Each structure stands twice: as structure tokens, then as C-alpha cells.
């Protein structure tokens, strides 16, 4: 899965992984930084968040999760000496 991140910002703190705000894509975020900004008209200071964001189709994200889970299971089996071969009893 190749990710292309773009700079983004929000007035609310975004989750690192957002699977609910869109029916078609998953948003992956990194490098979230809380910042302050002063409104030029009112002089009020407010908080906002800058971050890098990538969009991934939900089906592709689900496939990636399944592959990652399998890799994690294989690694744990290898490290503990457990055989995952179904033909062994």
C-alpha cells in the first residue's frame, strides 16, 4: 500500500486513523501538531491542528489490515516455535 500524504489542518484534534467520517475512504494521519493562531479581525487566539493526511480506499485498507495481522501471527509463531502448518498434528 503506497500512501501519499498531504498537509492538512483542523480546528479539532483529528484521530490518527479515521474509518467513520467517510463511507469510501479511510483517513490516515501523522505528525499532528497543536498550534495557536490569532484571528486578525477579532484578535482572539484559538487552537488548531496541522498534520499530514493520506486517503486510502476502505477495501484496500481492510486488505492491508488482514495482511498485517497475518504477518504478526506468523512472526509470533516463529518466535515462540509454534507451527501453524495445518498438516502437522
PDB file of N, CA and C in Angstrom:
ATOM      1  N   UNK A   1       0.857  -1.171   0.000  1.00  0.00           N
ATOM      2  CA  UNK A   1       0.000   0.000   0.000  1.00  0.00           C
ATOM      3  C   UNK A   1       0.905   1.237   0.000  1.00  0.00           C
ATOM      4  N   UNK A   2       0.790   2.042  -1.025  1.00  0.00           N
ATOM      5  CA  UNK A   2       1.575   3.261  -1.139  1.00  0.00           C
ATOM      6  C   UNK A   2       0.713   4.429  -0.688  1.00  0.00           C
ATOM      7  N   UNK A   3       1.245   5.196   0.255  1.00  0.00           N
ATOM      8  CA  UNK A   3       0.498   6.320   0.802  1.00  0.00           C
ATOM      9  C   UNK A   3       1.094   7.635   0.327  1.00  0.00           C
ATOM     10  N   UNK A   4       0.219   8.548  -0.058  1.00  0.00           N
ATOM     11  CA  UNK A   4       0.631   9.898  -0.423  1.00  0.00           C
ATOM     12  C   UNK A   4       0.010  10.847   0.592  1.00  0.00           C
ATOM     13  N   UNK A   5       0.861  11.451   1.400  1.00  0.00           N
ATOM     14  CA  UNK A   5       0.383  12.358   2.442  1.00  0.00           C
ATOM     15  C   UNK A   5       0.361  13.793   1.941  1.00  0.00           C
ATOM     16  N   UNK A   6      -0.677  14.529   2.364  1.00  0.00           N
ATOM     17  CA  UNK A   6      -0.805  15.942   2.043  1.00  0.00           C
ATOM     18  C   UNK A   6      -0.989  16.707   3.345  1.00  0.00           C
ATOM     19  N   UNK A   7      -0.513  17.939   3.368  1.00  0.00           N
ATOM     20  CA  UNK A   7      -0.675  18.797   4.540  1.00  0.00           C
ATOM     21  C   UNK A   7      -2.151  19.140   4.712  1.00  0.00           C
ATOM     22  N   UNK A   8      -2.584  19.141   5.969  1.00  0.00           N
ATOM     23  CA  UNK A   8      -3.973  19.477   6.254  1.00  0.00           C
ATOM     24  C   UNK A   8      -4.026  20.140   7.617  1.00  0.00           C
ATOM     25  N   UNK A   9      -5.183  20.723   7.937  1.00  0.00           N
ATOM     26  CA  UNK A   9      -5.369  21.303   9.263  1.00  0.00           C
ATOM     27  C   UNK A   9      -6.834  21.244   9.658  1.00  0.00           C
ATOM     28  N   UNK A  10      -7.054  21.341  10.967  1.00  0.00           N
ATOM     29  CA  UNK A  10      -8.407  21.240  11.508  1.00  0.00           C
ATOM     30  C   UNK A  10      -8.486  22.038  12.801  1.00  0.00           C
ATOM     31  N   UNK A  11      -9.691  22.472  13.142  1.00  0.00           N
ATOM     32  CA  UNK A  11      -9.913  23.167  14.410  1.00  0.00           C
ATOM     33  C   UNK A  11     -10.132  22.193  15.561  1.00  0.00           C
ATOM     34  N   UNK A  12     -10.306  20.899  15.239  1.00  0.00           N
ATOM     35  CA  UNK A  12     -10.444  19.878  16.274  1.00  0.00           C
ATOM     36  C   UNK A  12      -9.307  18.868  16.126  1.00  0.00           C
ATOM     37  N   UNK A  13      -8.932  18.250  17.228  1.00  0.00           N
ATOM     38  CA  UNK A  13      -7.851  17.270  17.197  1.00  0.00           C
ATOM     39  C   UNK A  13      -8.314  16.028  16.434  1.00  0.00           C
ATOM     40  N   UNK A  14      -7.652  15.701  15.317  1.00  0.00           N
ATOM     41  CA  UNK A  14      -8.103  14.578  14.498  1.00  0.00           C
ATOM     42  C   UNK A  14      -7.566  13.246  15.025  1.00  0.00           C
ATOM     43  N   UNK A  15      -8.311  12.155  14.818  1.00  0.00           N
ATOM     44  CA  UNK A  15      -7.785  10.838  15.179  1.00  0.00           C
ATOM     45  C   UNK A  15      -6.699  10.419  14.183  1.00  0.00           C
ATOM     46  N   UNK A  16      -5.789   9.566  14.622  1.00  0.00           N
ATOM     47  CA  UNK A  16      -4.734   9.082  13.722  1.00  0.00           C
ATOM     48  C   UNK A  16      -5.306   8.260  12.579  1.00  0.00           C
ATOM     49  N   UNK A  17      -6.309   7.436  12.898  1.00  0.00           N
ATOM     50  CA  UNK A  17      -6.980   6.617  11.883  1.00  0.00           C
ATOM     51  C   UNK A  17      -8.466   6.922  11.960  1.00  0.00           C
ATOM     52  N   UNK A  18      -9.032   7.370  10.862  1.00  0.00           N
ATOM     53  CA  UNK A  18     -10.452   7.742  10.819  1.00  0.00           C
ATOM     54  C   UNK A  18     -11.170   6.847   9.819  1.00  0.00           C
ATOM     55  N   UNK A  19     -11.948   5.905  10.346  1.00  0.00           N
ATOM     56  CA  UNK A  19     -12.696   4.972   9.494  1.00  0.00           C
ATOM     57  C   UNK A  19     -14.185   5.310   9.434  1.00  0.00           C
ATOM     58  N   UNK A  20     -14.610   6.383  10.106  1.00  0.00           N
ATOM     59  CA  UNK A  20     -16.040   6.647  10.226  1.00  0.00           C
ATOM     60  C   UNK A  20     -16.549   7.882   9.487  1.00  0.00           C
ATOM     61  N   UNK A  21     -15.701   8.848   9.178  1.00  0.00           N
ATOM     62  CA  UNK A  21     -16.215  10.086   8.595  1.00  0.00           C
ATOM     63  C   UNK A  21     -16.515   9.981   7.096  1.00  0.00           C
ATOM     64  N   UNK A  22     -16.089   8.900   6.464  1.00  0.00           N
ATOM     65  CA  UNK A  22     -16.367   8.695   5.039  1.00  0.00           C
ATOM     66  C   UNK A  22     -16.813   7.252   4.810  1.00  0.00           C
ATOM     67  N   UNK A  23     -17.720   7.077   3.874  1.00  0.00           N
ATOM     68  CA  UNK A  23     -18.168   5.722   3.527  1.00  0.00           C
ATOM     69  C   UNK A  23     -17.198   5.030   2.576  1.00  0.00           C
ATOM     70  N   UNK A  24     -16.336   5.795   1.899  1.00  0.00           N
ATOM     71  CA  UNK A  24     -15.499   5.227   0.846  1.00  0.00           C
ATOM     72  C   UNK A  24     -14.011   5.159   1.177  1.00  0.00           C
ATOM     73  N   UNK A  25     -13.524   6.052   2.045  1.00  0.00           N
ATOM     74  CA  UNK A  25     -12.084   6.091   2.317  1.00  0.00           C
ATOM     75  C   UNK A  25     -11.800   6.076   3.806  1.00  0.00           C
ATOM     76  N   UNK A  26     -10.559   5.681   4.127  1.00  0.00           N
ATOM     77  CA  UNK A  26     -10.034   5.759   5.481  1.00  0.00           C
ATOM     78  C   UNK A  26      -8.973   6.856   5.455  1.00  0.00           C
ATOM     79  N   UNK A  27      -9.013   7.742   6.450  1.00  0.00           N
ATOM     80  CA  UNK A  27      -8.010   8.793   6.558  1.00  0.00           C
ATOM     81  C   UNK A  27      -6.941   8.351   7.543  1.00  0.00           C
ATOM     82  N   UNK A  28      -5.684   8.407   7.108  1.00  0.00           N
ATOM     83  CA  UNK A  28      -4.551   8.091   7.962  1.00  0.00           C
ATOM     84  C   UNK A  28      -3.782   9.387   8.195  1.00  0.00           C
ATOM     85  N   UNK A  29      -3.533   9.682   9.466  1.00  0.00           N
ATOM     86  CA  UNK A  29      -2.883  10.955   9.795  1.00  0.00           C
ATOM     87  C   UNK A  29      -1.623  10.723  10.616  1.00  0.00           C
ATOM     88  N   UNK A  30      -0.672  11.606  10.425  1.00  0.00           N
ATOM     89  CA  UNK A  30       0.576  11.538  11.180  1.00  0.00           C
ATOM     90  C   UNK A  30       1.105  12.949  11.394  1.00  0.00           C
ATOM     91  N   UNK A  31       2.077  13.070  12.275  1.00  0.00           N
ATOM     92  CA  UNK A  31       2.727  14.359  12.563  1.00  0.00           C
ATOM     93  C   UNK A  31       1.722  15.428  12.980  1.00  0.00           C
ATOM     94  N   UNK A  32       0.791  15.071  13.862  1.00  0.00           N
ATOM     95  CA  UNK A  32      -0.214  16.025  14.330  1.00  0.00           C
ATOM     96  C   UNK A  32       0.433  16.977  15.331  1.00  0.00           C
ATOM     97  N   UNK A  33       0.317  18.280  15.035  1.00  0.00           N
ATOM     98  CA  UNK A  33       0.918  19.303  15.885  1.00  0.00           C
ATOM     99  C   UNK A  33      -0.155  20.314  16.268  1.00  0.00           C
ATOM    100  N   UNK A  34      -0.289  20.556  17.579  1.00  0.00           N
ATOM    101  CA  UNK A  34      -1.224  21.574  18.068  1.00  0.00           C
ATOM    102  C   UNK A  34      -0.550  22.937  17.957  1.00  0.00           C
ATOM    103  N   UNK A  35      -1.277  23.911  17.392  1.00  0.00           N
ATOM    104  CA  UNK A  35      -0.726  25.262  17.203  1.00  0.00           C
ATOM    105  C   UNK A  35      -1.748  26.307  17.630  1.00  0.00           C
ATOM    106  N   UNK A  36      -1.270  27.511  17.761  1.00  0.00           N
ATOM    107  CA  UNK A  36      -2.123  28.652  18.105  1.00  0.00           C
ATOM    108  C   UNK A  36      -2.115  29.646  16.953  1.00  0.00           C
ATOM    109  N   UNK A  37      -3.264  30.288  16.769  1.00  0.00           N
ATOM    110  CA  UNK A  37      -3.388  31.287  15.711  1.00  0.00           C
ATOM    111  C   UNK A  37      -4.233  32.434  16.253  1.00  0.00           C
ATOM    112  N   UNK A  38      -3.898  33.647  15.849  1.00  0.00           N
ATOM    113  CA  UNK A  38      -4.668  34.818  16.263  1.00  0.00           C
ATOM    114  C   UNK A  38      -5.500  35.300  15.088  1.00  0.00           C
ATOM    115  N   UNK A  39      -6.801  35.444  15.323  1.00  0.00           N
ATOM    116  CA  UNK A  39      -7.710  35.954  14.305  1.00  0.00           C
ATOM    117  C   UNK A  39      -7.404  37.434  14.091  1.00  0.00           C
ATOM    118  N   UNK A  40      -7.135  37.821  12.858  1.00  0.00           N
ATOM    119  CA  UNK A  40      -6.750  39.207  12.563  1.00  0.00           C
ATOM    120  C   UNK A  40      -7.879  40.202  12.806  1.00  0.00           C
ATOM    121  N   UNK A  41      -9.129  39.773  12.642  1.00  0.00           N
ATOM    122  CA  UNK A  41     -10.258  40.679  12.817  1.00  0.00           C
ATOM    123  C   UNK A  41     -10.625  40.871  14.282  1.00  0.00           C
ATOM    124  N   UNK A  42     -10.660  39.772  15.045  1.00  0.00           N
ATOM    125  CA  UNK A  42     -11.128  39.849  16.437  1.00  0.00           C
ATOM    126  C   UNK A  42      -9.984  39.909  17.451  1.00  0.00           C
ATOM    127  N   UNK A  43      -8.790  39.502  17.037  1.00  0.00           N
ATOM    128  CA  UNK A  43      -7.672  39.460  17.966  1.00  0.00           C
ATOM    129  C   UNK A  43      -7.692  38.249  18.885  1.00  0.00           C
ATOM    130  N   UNK A  44      -8.694  37.389  18.730  1.00  0.00           N
ATOM    131  CA  UNK A  44      -8.796  36.190  19.564  1.00  0.00           C
ATOM    132  C   UNK A  44      -7.793  35.132  19.117  1.00  0.00           C
ATOM    133  N   UNK A  45      -7.255  34.441  20.112  1.00  0.00           N
ATOM    134  CA  UNK A  45      -6.334  33.344  19.834  1.00  0.00           C
ATOM    135  C   UNK A  45      -7.093  32.030  19.949  1.00  0.00           C
ATOM    136  N   UNK A  46      -6.865  31.147  19.000  1.00  0.00           N
ATOM    137  CA  UNK A  46      -7.521  29.842  19.046  1.00  0.00           C
ATOM    138  C   UNK A  46      -6.535  28.744  18.665  1.00  0.00           C
ATOM    139  N   UNK A  47      -6.898  27.516  19.028  1.00  0.00           N
ATOM    140  CA  UNK A  47      -6.071  26.349  18.768  1.00  0.00           C
ATOM    141  C   UNK A  47      -6.506  25.688  17.471  1.00  0.00           C
ATOM    142  N   UNK A  48      -5.534  25.235  16.714  1.00  0.00           N
ATOM    143  CA  UNK A  48      -5.815  24.426  15.529  1.00  0.00           C
ATOM    144  C   UNK A  48      -4.736  23.361  15.431  1.00  0.00           C
ATOM    145  N   UNK A  49      -4.928  22.400  14.524  1.00  0.00           N
ATOM    146  CA  UNK A  49      -4.019  21.269  14.388  1.00  0.00           C
ATOM    147  C   UNK A  49      -3.554  21.147  12.943  1.00  0.00           C
ATOM    148  N   UNK A  50      -2.241  21.022  12.775  1.00  0.00           N
ATOM    149  CA  UNK A  50      -1.661  20.754  11.458  1.00  0.00           C
ATOM    150  C   UNK A  50      -1.195  19.307  11.442  1.00  0.00           C
ATOM    151  N   UNK A  51      -1.337  18.653  10.293  1.00  0.00           N
ATOM    152  CA  UNK A  51      -0.951  17.247  10.191  1.00  0.00           C
ATOM    153  C   UNK A  51      -0.818  16.839   8.736  1.00  0.00           C
ATOM    154  N   UNK A  52      -0.228  15.679   8.540  1.00  0.00           N
ATOM    155  CA  UNK A  52      -0.137  15.063   7.222  1.00  0.00           C
ATOM    156  C   UNK A  52      -1.244  14.018   7.131  1.00  0.00           C
ATOM    157  N   UNK A  53      -1.933  13.977   5.999  1.00  0.00           N
ATOM    158  CA  UNK A  53      -3.091  13.098   5.852  1.00  0.00           C
ATOM    159  C   UNK A  53      -3.044  12.356   4.524  1.00  0.00           C
ATOM    160  N   UNK A  54      -3.335  11.053   4.595  1.00  0.00           N
ATOM    161  CA  UNK A  54      -3.449  10.224   3.395  1.00  0.00           C
ATOM    162  C   UNK A  54      -4.847   9.617   3.358  1.00  0.00           C
ATOM    163  N   UNK A  55      -5.370   9.429   2.149  1.00  0.00           N
ATOM    164  CA  UNK A  55      -6.671   8.770   1.961  1.00  0.00           C
ATOM    165  C   UNK A  55      -6.426   7.411   1.323  1.00  0.00           C
ATOM    166  N   UNK A  56      -7.103   6.400   1.871  1.00  0.00           N
ATOM    167  CA  UNK A  56      -6.973   5.038   1.346  1.00  0.00           C
ATOM    168  C   UNK A  56      -8.381   4.477   1.155  1.00  0.00           C
ATOM    169  N   UNK A  57      -8.671   3.885  -0.004  1.00  0.00           N
ATOM    170  CA  UNK A  57      -9.985   3.247  -0.168  1.00  0.00           C
ATOM    171  C   UNK A  57     -10.196   2.210   0.940  1.00  0.00           C
ATOM    172  N   UNK A  58     -11.425   2.136   1.457  1.00  0.00           N
ATOM    173  CA  UNK A  58     -11.700   1.230   2.578  1.00  0.00           C
ATOM    174  C   UNK A  58     -11.342  -0.219   2.275  1.00  0.00           C
ATOM    175  N   UNK A  59     -11.629  -0.689   1.081  1.00  0.00           N
ATOM    176  CA  UNK A  59     -11.321  -2.084   0.729  1.00  0.00           C
ATOM    177  C   UNK A  59      -9.814  -2.327   0.787  1.00  0.00           C
ATOM    178  N   UNK A  60      -9.041  -1.388   0.285  1.00  0.00           N
ATOM    179  CA  UNK A  60      -7.583  -1.520   0.301  1.00  0.00           C
ATOM    180  C   UNK A  60      -7.054  -1.493   1.742  1.00  0.00           C
ATOM    181  N   UNK A  61      -7.641  -0.650   2.572  1.00  0.00           N
ATOM    182  CA  UNK A  61      -7.228  -0.576   3.978  1.00  0.00           C
ATOM    183  C   UNK A  61      -7.528  -1.891   4.701  1.00  0.00           C
ATOM    184  N   UNK A  62      -8.704  -2.464   4.447  1.00  0.00           N
ATOM    185  CA  UNK A  62      -9.067  -3.736   5.074  1.00  0.00           C
ATOM    186  C   UNK A  62      -8.107  -4.847   4.646  1.00  0.00           C
ATOM    187  N   UNK A  63      -7.746  -4.861   3.378  1.00  0.00           N
ATOM    188  CA  UNK A  63      -6.797  -5.858   2.872  1.00  0.00           C
ATOM    189  C   UNK A  63      -5.439  -5.690   3.553  1.00  0.00           C
ATOM    190  N   UNK A  64      -5.003  -4.458   3.711  1.00  0.00           N
ATOM    191  CA  UNK A  64      -3.737  -4.182   4.394  1.00  0.00           C
ATOM    192  C   UNK A  64      -3.775  -4.676   5.840  1.00  0.00           C
ATOM    193  N   UNK A  65      -4.886  -4.431   6.529  1.00  0.00           N
ATOM    194  CA  UNK A  65      -5.019  -4.898   7.919  1.00  0.00           C
ATOM    195  C   UNK A  65      -4.938  -6.415   8.008  1.00  0.00           C
ATOM    196  N   UNK A  66      -5.577  -7.109   7.075  1.00  0.00           N
ATOM    197  CA  UNK A  66      -5.540  -8.571   7.079  1.00  0.00           C
ATOM    198  C   UNK A  66      -4.124  -9.086   6.832  1.00  0.00           C
ATOM    199  N   UNK A  67      -3.424  -8.465   5.914  1.00  0.00           N
ATOM    200  CA  UNK A  67      -2.048  -8.870   5.628  1.00  0.00           C
ATOM    201  C   UNK A  67      -1.146  -8.602   6.828  1.00  0.00           C
ATOM    202  N   UNK A  68      -1.339  -7.463   7.471  1.00  0.00           N
ATOM    203  CA  UNK A  68      -0.526  -7.114   8.631  1.00  0.00           C
ATOM    204  C   UNK A  68      -0.802  -8.062   9.786  1.00  0.00           C
ATOM    205  N   UNK A  69      -2.062  -8.416   9.988  1.00  0.00           N
ATOM    206  CA  UNK A  69      -2.420  -9.349  11.054  1.00  0.00           C
ATOM    207  C   UNK A  69      -1.777 -10.712  10.807  1.00  0.00           C
ATOM    208  N   UNK A  70      -1.818 -11.170   9.568  1.00  0.00           N
ATOM    209  CA  UNK A  70      -1.208 -12.454   9.232  1.00  0.00           C
ATOM    210  C   UNK A  70       0.305 -12.417   9.461  1.00  0.00           C
ATOM    211  N   UNK A  71       0.934 -11.324   9.086  1.00  0.00           N
ATOM    212  CA  UNK A  71       2.376 -11.190   9.299  1.00  0.00           C
ATOM    213  C   UNK A  71       2.701 -11.196  10.795  1.00  0.00           C
ATOM    214  N   UNK A  72       1.876 -10.547  11.594  1.00  0.00           N
ATOM    215  CA  UNK A  72       2.087 -10.528  13.045  1.00  0.00           C
ATOM    216  C   UNK A  72       1.951 -11.928  13.633  1.00  0.00           C
ATOM    217  N   UNK A  73       0.934 -12.683  13.188  1.00  0.00           N
ATOM    218  CA  UNK A  73       0.725 -14.046  13.673  1.00  0.00           C
ATOM    219  C   UNK A  73       1.894 -14.937  13.274  1.00  0.00           C
ATOM    220  N   UNK A  74       2.325 -14.824  12.034  1.00  0.00           N
ATOM    221  CA  UNK A  74       3.465 -15.618  11.566  1.00  0.00           C
ATOM    222  C   UNK A  74       4.718 -15.312  12.384  1.00  0.00           C
ATOM    223  N   UNK A  75       4.961 -14.051  12.664  1.00  0.00           N
ATOM    224  CA  UNK A  75       6.128 -13.655  13.440  1.00  0.00           C
ATOM    225  C   UNK A  75       6.060 -14.234  14.861  1.00  0.00           C
ATOM    226  N   UNK A  76       4.908 -14.099  15.500  1.00  0.00           N
ATOM    227  CA  UNK A  76       4.752 -14.631  16.855  1.00  0.00           C
ATOM    228  C   UNK A  76       4.920 -16.148  16.876  1.00  0.00           C
ATOM    229  N   UNK A  77       4.385 -16.817  15.884  1.00  0.00           N
ATOM    230  CA  UNK A  77       4.534 -18.279  15.813  1.00  0.00           C
ATOM    231  C   UNK A  77       6.001 -18.641  15.658  1.00  0.00           C
ATOM    232  N   UNK A  78       6.710 -17.940  14.801  1.00  0.00           N
ATOM    233  CA  UNK A  78       8.131 -18.202  14.598  1.00  0.00           C
ATOM    234  C   UNK A  78       8.920 -17.976  15.885  1.00  0.00           C
ATOM    235  N   UNK A  79       8.648 -16.870  16.571  1.00  0.00           N
ATOM    236  CA  UNK A  79       9.402 -16.525  17.777  1.00  0.00           C
ATOM    237  C   UNK A  79       9.112 -17.480  18.944  1.00  0.00           C
ATOM    238  N   UNK A  80       7.931 -18.074  18.959  1.00  0.00           N
ATOM    239  CA  UNK A  80       7.566 -18.979  20.057  1.00  0.00           C
ATOM    240  C   UNK A  80       7.712 -20.445  19.674  1.00  0.00           C
ATOM    241  N   UNK A  81       8.064 -20.710  18.416  1.00  0.00           N
ATOM    242  CA  UNK A  81       8.253 -22.089  17.985  1.00  0.00           C
ATOM    243  C   UNK A  81       6.960 -22.838  17.729  1.00  0.00           C
ATOM    244  N   UNK A  82       5.879 -22.132  17.560  1.00  0.00           N
ATOM    245  CA  UNK A  82       4.583 -22.756  17.288  1.00  0.00           C
ATOM    246  C   UNK A  82       4.441 -22.968  15.794  1.00  0.00           C
ATOM    247  N   UNK A  83       4.025 -24.152  15.401  1.00  0.00           N
ATOM    248  CA  UNK A  83       3.809 -24.442  13.992  1.00  0.00           C
ATOM    249  C   UNK A  83       2.382 -24.091  13.602  1.00  0.00           C
ATOM    250  N   UNK A  84       2.265 -23.364  12.520  1.00  0.00           N
ATOM    251  CA  UNK A  84       0.937 -23.014  12.000  1.00  0.00           C
ATOM    252  C   UNK A  84       0.552 -23.908  10.834  1.00  0.00           C
ATOM    253  N   UNK A  85       1.377 -24.892  10.527  1.00  0.00           N
ATOM    254  CA  UNK A  85       1.098 -25.816   9.439  1.00  0.00           C
ATOM    255  C   UNK A  85      -0.055 -26.725   9.843  1.00  0.00           C
ATOM    256  N   UNK A  86      -1.145 -26.656   9.105  1.00  0.00           N
ATOM    257  CA  UNK A  86      -2.348 -27.431   9.436  1.00  0.00           C
ATOM    258  C   UNK A  86      -2.151 -28.944   9.248  1.00  0.00           C
ATOM    259  N   UNK A  87      -1.128 -29.342   8.517  1.00  0.00           N
ATOM    260  CA  UNK A  87      -0.922 -30.774   8.289  1.00  0.00           C
ATOM    261  C   UNK A  87      -0.201 -31.428   9.465  1.00  0.00           C
ATOM    262  N   UNK A  88       0.438 -30.621  10.305  1.00  0.00           N
ATOM    263  CA  UNK A  88       1.113 -31.183  11.496  1.00  0.00           C
ATOM    264  C   UNK A  88       0.110 -31.350  12.619  1.00  0.00           C
ATOM    265  N   UNK A  89       0.235 -32.447  13.346  1.00  0.00           N
ATOM    266  CA  UNK A  89      -0.668 -32.687  14.473  1.00  0.00           C
ATOM    267  C   UNK A  89       0.115 -32.836  15.742  1.00  0.00           C
TER     268      UNK A  89
END
